[in-house]
Backbone as a ProteinNet text record, in pm:
[ID]
protein_1_A
[PRIMARY]
MSKSQLPVGPVEACNPSPRVREPLSADAAGELAVVFKALSDPIRLRLLSSIASRSGQEACVCDLSEGIDLTQPTISHHLKVLRSAGLLTSERRASWVYYRVVPEALRQLSDALSLEAGALAEVNA
[TERTIARY]
-1191.5	-1073.4	-1059.5	-1057.7	-1062.9	-964.1	-1000.7	-885.9	-737.9	-769.2	-637.9	-553.3	-597.7	-578.1	-545.4	-521.6	-487.9	-342.2	-341.4	-191.1	-79.9	24.1	69.2	166.2	178.6	290.3	452.8	493	652.7	644.5	721.4	704.4	822.5	766.6	815.8	891.5	1008.3	1097.6	1045.1	1054.1	1029.3	1143.8	1034	1121.7	1107.8	1181.6	1136.8	1185.5	1059.1	1134.9	1208.7	1269.7	1387.3	1356.1	1455.1	1401.6	1429.2	1358.2	1332.1	1383.7	1354.9	1422.3	1425.2	1479.5	1502	1319.1	1289.5	1170.5	1198.4	1085.8	1076.7	1170.2	1216.4	1281.7	1207.4	1243.8	1120.2	1130.5	1231.1	1211.9	1142.3	1172.8	1112.5	912.3	911.2	770.6	673.2	745	715.4	640.2	767.2	746.4	632.7	612.7	542.9	393.5	401.5	247.8	214	303.1	240.1	162.4	260	183.8	54.6	5.6	-70.1	-201.6	-169.1	-223.1	-308.3	-237.4	-309.7	-360.1	-340.5	-431.3	-556.4	-576.8	-676.8	-795	-800.5	-943	-977.3	-1119.7	-1193.9	-1153.3	-1158.9	-1205.1	-1007.2	-944.1	-811.6	-768	-796.1	-798.6	-852.9	-939.3	-1033.3	-936.7	-900	-805.2	-688.2	-625.9	-491.9	-517.8	-642.6	-658.1	-737.2	-767.2	-823.9	-722.5	-579.4	-465.9	-405.4	-368.3	-315.8	-376.9	-513.1	-589.3	-564.6	-486.9	-477.5	-358.5	-353	-225.7	-102.3	-6.9	130.9	64.3	-46.4	-63.3	-7.9	-61.4	-101.8	-265.1	-252.5	-451.4	-430.7	-464.7	-551.4	-625.7	-599.5	-707.5	-836.8	-836.9	-997.7	-1035.8	-970.7	-1002.2	-1074.3	-1017.6	-1019.8	-1145.9	-1254.7	-1349.5	-1482.2	-1455.1	-1516.3	-1605.6	-1739	-1781.5	-1759.3	-1726.9	-1649.9	-1705.2	-1849.4	-1927.1	-1831.9	-1741.4	-1641.4	-1620.2	-1618.7	-1590.9	-1455.6	-1397.8	-1243.9	-1179.5	-1222.7	-1099	-1083.2	-1169.8	-1169.8	-1056.9	-1094	-1039.2	-888.8	-893.7	-723.6	-662.2	-748.5	-692	-633.1	-720.4	-675.6	-578.6	-586.8	-457.1	-342.3	-320.6	-211.4	-174.8	-251	-234.1	-146.2	-183.2	-149.8	-16	57.2	175.4	247.9	163.3	273.7	312	251.8	325.2	357.3	421.2	521.1	455.5	345.6	256.2	242.8	153.9	178.7	331.9	338.6	371.9	320.3	339.6	215.3	301	267.3	332.8	216.3	260.6	130.1	198.3	78	84.7	9	5.2	-37	-174.9	-293.6	-373.7	-377.1	-380.3	-401.8	-287.5	-312.4	-242.2	-260.7	-129.9	-123.7	-49.9	-131	-88.4	-42.8	95	142.7	162.4	145.9	153.1	314.5	379	529.1	498.2	569.9	557.6	660.4	779	909.5	821.5	737	658.1	534.2	475.3	413	477.2	605.4	712.7	746.1	776.9	823.7	701.2	628.4	484.4	456	440.4	463.7	537.3	661.2	779.1	725.5	702.6	684.9	586.9	450.2	381.2	382.1	463.7	532.5	590.2	681.9	736.3	661	573.7	501.6	412.3	346.3	275	390.8	465.6	573.7	615.2	626.6	630.9	561.5	377.8	309.5	278.1	317.4	295.2	342.1	467.7	594.9	539.6	495.2	456.3	319.8	216.4	106.5	126.8	287.5	302.7	300
-5215.4	-5180.4	-5033.8	-5111.6	-4977.8	-4866.4	-4780.1	-4639.3	-4701.2	-4757.6	-4854.2	-4936.6	-5012.8	-5075.3	-5004	-4851.6	-4818.5	-4864.9	-4843.3	-4856.4	-4709.4	-4733.1	-4576	-4584	-4472.6	-4386	-4374.8	-4360.1	-4320.5	-4184.6	-4159.4	-4053.6	-3957.3	-3846.4	-3727.6	-3647.8	-3618.3	-3542.5	-3396.5	-3345.6	-3239.5	-3122.2	-3035.6	-2930.9	-2831.5	-2795.7	-2675	-2550.3	-2418	-2297.2	-2214.9	-2135.2	-2077.2	-1944.3	-1958.6	-1854.1	-1713.7	-1583.3	-1453.1	-1389.9	-1426.1	-1349	-1424.3	-1446	-1538.4	-1474.2	-1644.2	-1627.8	-1585.3	-1565.9	-1521.2	-1584.5	-1571.3	-1691.8	-1699.5	-1788.6	-1873.9	-1700	-1679.1	-1522.8	-1418.1	-1415.8	-1268.5	-1318.1	-1425.8	-1520.1	-1450	-1532.8	-1512.9	-1359	-1278.4	-1147.5	-1094.8	-1114	-1029.5	-1121.9	-1273.3	-1330.4	-1241.4	-1174.2	-1115.9	-987.8	-960.1	-830.3	-849.1	-949.4	-980	-994.8	-1045.7	-1138.6	-1017.4	-929.6	-776.4	-731.4	-767.2	-635.8	-716.8	-852.4	-927.8	-916.8	-807.9	-756.2	-643.8	-670.9	-502.5	-391.2	-415.5	-283.7	-248.6	-351.4	-271.7	-224.1	-275.7	-173.5	-34.6	-7.1	72.9	189.5	115.7	175.8	250.8	152	199.9	280.1	292.6	389.6	515.4	530.7	618.7	728.2	656.9	725	786	699	708.7	849.7	844.8	969.8	1143.3	1116.7	1230.2	1304.8	1457.7	1504.6	1467.3	1457.3	1377.8	1223.1	1156.3	1022.7	974.5	1096.1	1072.9	1100.4	1024	1028.6	1006.9	1087.9	1104.7	929.5	857.9	737.3	795.6	901.2	984	995.5	1000.2	1039.3	943.7	849.8	735.3	605.1	592.8	592.6	617.1	708.8	757.7	681.5	678.6	559.2	421.7	393.6	237.7	223.9	146.4	92.1	-23.2	26.9	-90.4	-5.1	-103.2	-1.5	-22.2	112.2	170.7	55.4	-37.1	-127.1	-229.4	-249.4	-334	-243.6	-129.9	-59.5	-32.8	-68.9	-62.1	-165.4	-308.5	-433.1	-397.7	-402.9	-385	-246.8	-206.3	-82.9	-201.5	-235.9	-332.3	-434.3	-504.1	-581.4	-504.3	-388.2	-315.7	-265.4	-233.3	-176.7	-307.9	-393.2	-543.9	-617.1	-548.6	-585.1	-511.3	-385.9	-289	-199.5	-172	-109.4	54.6	56.3	153.8	204.5	315.5	385.7	428.4	423.7	509.5	562.6	694.7	826.6	845.6	845.9	895.3	1052	1130.1	1333.7	1324.7	1353.1	1362.8	1203.2	1282.4	1138.9	1050.8	1113.9	1059	984.7	906.4	825.7	821.1	902.8	918.1	771.6	768	646.7	673.7	667.2	684.4	580.3	612.8	461.3	493.1	388	344.6	356.3	456.4	455.5	322.9	324	194.9	53.3	70.3	-67.1	-119.9	30.4	13.8	-10.6	82.4	49.6	-89	-136.9	-259.8	-374	-307.4	-415.3	-398.3	-299.2	-249.8	-295	-306.9	-356.1	-485.7	-586.9	-750	-743.7	-656.4	-705.2	-653.7	-574.4	-485.9	-635.2	-680.5	-786.6	-910.2	-959.6	-1043.1	-1028.5	-911.4	-868.8	-870.6	-838.5	-797.5	-927.1	-1074.6	-1169.6	-1252.1	-1233.3	-1263.8	-1218.6	-1069.2	-983	-1076.4	-1121.8	-1185.5	-1265.6	-1405.8	-1537.5	-1558.1	-1446.6	-1399.4	-1333.1	-1299.9	-1191.8	-1293.8
-1452.1	-1310.7	-1257.4	-1130.4	-1016.2	-1043.2	-950.4	-958.9	-888.8	-827.3	-712.5	-843.6	-942.8	-1017.6	-1170.5	-1171.6	-1268.7	-1319.6	-1399.7	-1462.9	-1455.2	-1391.7	-1378.3	-1464.4	-1492.8	-1639.8	-1591.8	-1702.1	-1650.3	-1602.9	-1475.3	-1391.8	-1469.6	-1509.1	-1530	-1464.8	-1490.5	-1423.4	-1354.5	-1229.3	-1176.8	-1253.2	-1340	-1379.4	-1280.6	-1181.1	-1082.4	-1147	-1147.9	-1223	-1163.2	-1199.2	-1156.9	-1072.6	-927.8	-887.7	-947	-903.5	-945.7	-797.6	-700.4	-592.6	-477.8	-343.4	-224.4	-186.5	-115.6	-39.6	87.2	154.2	300.3	372.8	497.7	570.4	653.8	758.2	860.8	933	983.3	1122.2	1033.1	898.2	788.6	807.4	782.3	795.4	884.7	998.6	1157	1196.6	1176.3	1195.6	1141.4	1000.5	896.3	967	1014.1	1040.5	1175.1	1235.9	1380.3	1341.3	1247.7	1192.4	1114.1	1029.7	957.2	1044.5	1188.5	1274.2	1287.9	1370.1	1420.5	1356.4	1219.1	1121.3	1084.6	1133	1097.9	1126.9	1278.5	1303.4	1257.8	1181.1	1151.4	1226.8	1369.9	1483.6	1497.1	1497.3	1496.2	1363.4	1232.8	1110.2	1157.4	1208.7	1191.6	1294.7	1388.5	1486.9	1451.8	1372	1285.7	1214.4	1122.1	1020.2	1078.5	1191.2	1265.1	1355.9	1387.9	1412.7	1289	1181.4	1041.4	959.9	1013.1	930.5	992.7	1146.2	1198.3	1147.7	1192.4	1166.8	1279.9	1209.2	1255.8	1268.4	1239	1254	1399.3	1454.1	1643.9	1664.1	1783.8	1854.1	1985.8	2063	2203.2	2226.7	2308.9	2326.5	2364.3	2399.9	2412.9	2259.5	2181.2	2043.2	1974	1975.5	1955.7	1925.6	2053	2063.7	2010.6	1936.8	1843.4	1720.3	1713.4	1611.5	1660.6	1749.4	1766.5	1914.4	1925.4	1979.7	2054	2147.8	2224.1	2353.4	2475.8	2590.3	2572.7	2680.5	2653.5	2667.9	2815	2805.9	2671	2596.3	2486.9	2359.4	2358.4	2273.7	2307.4	2489.9	2464.8	2471.2	2477.8	2475.4	2291.6	2207.6	2077.1	2017.4	2116.8	2093.1	2139.3	2251.2	2290.2	2206	2105.8	2051.3	1911.7	1838.6	1762.6	1810.5	1934.6	1994.4	1993.5	2027.3	2064.8	1899.7	1772.5	1669.3	1573.1	1699.1	1636.3	1516	1551.2	1406.7	1500.4	1647.5	1692.9	1836.3	1857	1955.7	2109.6	2191.3	2279.7	2415.5	2448.6	2515.6	2628.1	2763.2	2847.4	2866	2812.7	2867.2	2994.2	3110.2	3197.8	3180.6	3215.3	3240	3091.9	2982.7	2866.4	2812.2	2730.3	2627	2490.3	2454.5	2294.7	2182.7	2127.7	2031.7	1883.7	1828	1678.2	1579	1483	1385.1	1391.8	1357.2	1323.8	1188.4	1130.5	1009.4	919.9	1013	909.2	930.4	1037.8	1044.2	920.3	880	777.2	643	641.4	517.6	494.6	613.3	585.1	522.4	596.8	545.3	418.8	379.4	235.4	132.8	170.3	102.2	75.2	179.2	203.9	102.9	56.9	-26.1	-188.9	-128.6	-309	-372.1	-302.9	-353.6	-361.5	-296.8	-341.5	-454.7	-479.3	-599.6	-749.3	-709.8	-803	-871.1	-768.8	-822.2	-878.8	-817.1	-890.7	-1021.6	-1031.5	-1170.3	-1281.7	-1270.7	-1312.7	-1342.8	-1272.9	-1296.5	-1392	-1398.2	-1474.8	-1618.8	-1657.6	-1749.8	-1879.9
[MASK]
+++++++++++++++++++++++++++++++++++++++++++++++++++++++++++++++++++++++++++++++++++++++++++++++++++++++++++++++++++++++++++++

């Protein structure tokens, strides 16, 4: 008997597990995806980390190229992506641009990950 000719047994009813919290809405998932996409590049992670590790979570663009072997325009592109994702703000002061971490954006990201980790912990318990 071939696989296509195997007898089909009775179909069991699907018993879905009860929800313990609401899943992400389409809008929330879309917003988080933008942030995760921005953070998916190692250079952008390093730039964000470099800014976050400085006093006041702020750094001048002139300080950000230290240890990163990229041209200034490429670094500026990565900073623009982080700004567009809402992770950084920027401010021009004289001829330099200063970048600052947006704490609320990191907090929202952390909260979303904590919710998902909490749900996984409950399932695996």
